[in-house]
Amino acid sequence: METFTHITHDPNVMGGKPCIRGMRVTVGTIVGLVASGHSETEILRLYPYLTQEDVREALAYAAWRVEEMEVPLIMA
């Protein structure tokens, strides 16, 4: 498993979605901004409390999750 020090999961913050450092900024928000054409510089201007490493780790986390294989559990 990858180690992501900037990504947190807390059921009391954004319903447990992966967030950046416990803040109400989800990995999905960052990925969506990049997908819609925003640069890292623009994202940091929109969210001045984020760091360059926050943005990069959010993208790395999203890429890792996409590649992760889910195996269904068979209940007998």
Coordinates of C-alpha atoms in Angstrom, one line a residue:
M1 CA 0.0 0.0 0.0
E2 CA 1.2 3.5 -0.8
T3 CA 1.8 6.0 2.0
F4 CA 0.0 9.3 1.7
T5 CA 0.7 11.7 4.5
H6 CA -1.5 14.5 3.2
I7 CA -4.6 12.4 2.5
T8 CA -7.0 11.7 5.4
H9 CA -10.3 9.9 5.9
D10 CA -12.6 11.0 8.6
P11 CA -16.3 10.0 8.7
N12 CA -17.0 13.4 10.3
V13 CA -15.4 15.4 7.4
M14 CA -17.0 15.3 4.0
G15 CA -18.7 12.0 4.8
G16 CA -15.4 10.1 5.0
K17 CA -14.2 11.0 1.4
P18 CA -10.5 11.3 1.0
C19 CA -9.5 14.9 2.0
I20 CA -6.4 16.9 2.1
R21 CA -5.0 17.1 5.7
G22 CA -8.4 16.9 7.3
M23 CA -9.7 19.9 5.6
R24 CA -13.0 20.1 3.6
V25 CA -11.1 19.9 0.3
T26 CA -11.5 16.5 -1.3
V27 CA -9.2 14.6 -3.6
G28 CA -12.1 14.6 -6.0
T29 CA -12.3 18.4 -6.0
I30 CA -8.6 18.7 -6.9
V31 CA -8.9 16.0 -9.6
G32 CA -12.0 17.8 -11.0
L33 CA -10.2 21.1 -11.2
V34 CA -7.2 19.6 -13.0
A35 CA -9.6 17.7 -15.4
S36 CA -11.4 21.0 -16.2
G37 CA -8.1 22.7 -17.2
H38 CA -7.0 24.5 -14.0
S39 CA -3.2 24.6 -13.5
E40 CA -1.5 23.8 -10.1
T41 CA -0.9 27.6 -9.8
E42 CA -4.6 28.4 -10.3
I43 CA -5.6 25.7 -7.7
L44 CA -3.2 27.2 -5.2
R45 CA -4.6 30.6 -5.8
L46 CA -8.1 29.3 -5.3
Y47 CA -7.2 27.4 -2.2
P48 CA -4.3 29.4 -0.6
Y49 CA -4.1 27.1 2.4
L50 CA -3.1 24.2 0.2
T51 CA 0.5 23.5 -0.7
Q52 CA 2.1 22.2 -3.9
E53 CA 2.7 18.9 -2.2
D54 CA -1.0 18.7 -1.2
V55 CA -2.1 19.0 -4.9
R56 CA 0.5 16.5 -6.1
E57 CA -0.3 14.0 -3.5
A58 CA -4.1 14.3 -4.2
L59 CA -3.3 13.5 -7.9
A60 CA -1.0 10.6 -6.9
Y61 CA -3.7 9.2 -4.5
A62 CA -6.3 9.4 -7.2
A63 CA -4.0 7.6 -9.7
W64 CA -3.2 4.9 -7.1
R65 CA -6.9 4.4 -6.4
V66 CA -7.7 3.9 -10.0
E67 CA -5.1 1.2 -10.3
E68 CA -6.1 -0.5 -7.1
M69 CA -7.8 -3.9 -7.7
E70 CA -11.0 -4.6 -5.8
V71 CA -11.7 -8.2 -4.9
P72 CA -15.2 -9.1 -3.9
L73 CA -15.6 -11.1 -0.7
I74 CA -17.8 -14.2 -1.0
M75 CA -19.9 -14.8 2.0
A76 CA -20.9 -18.4 2.6

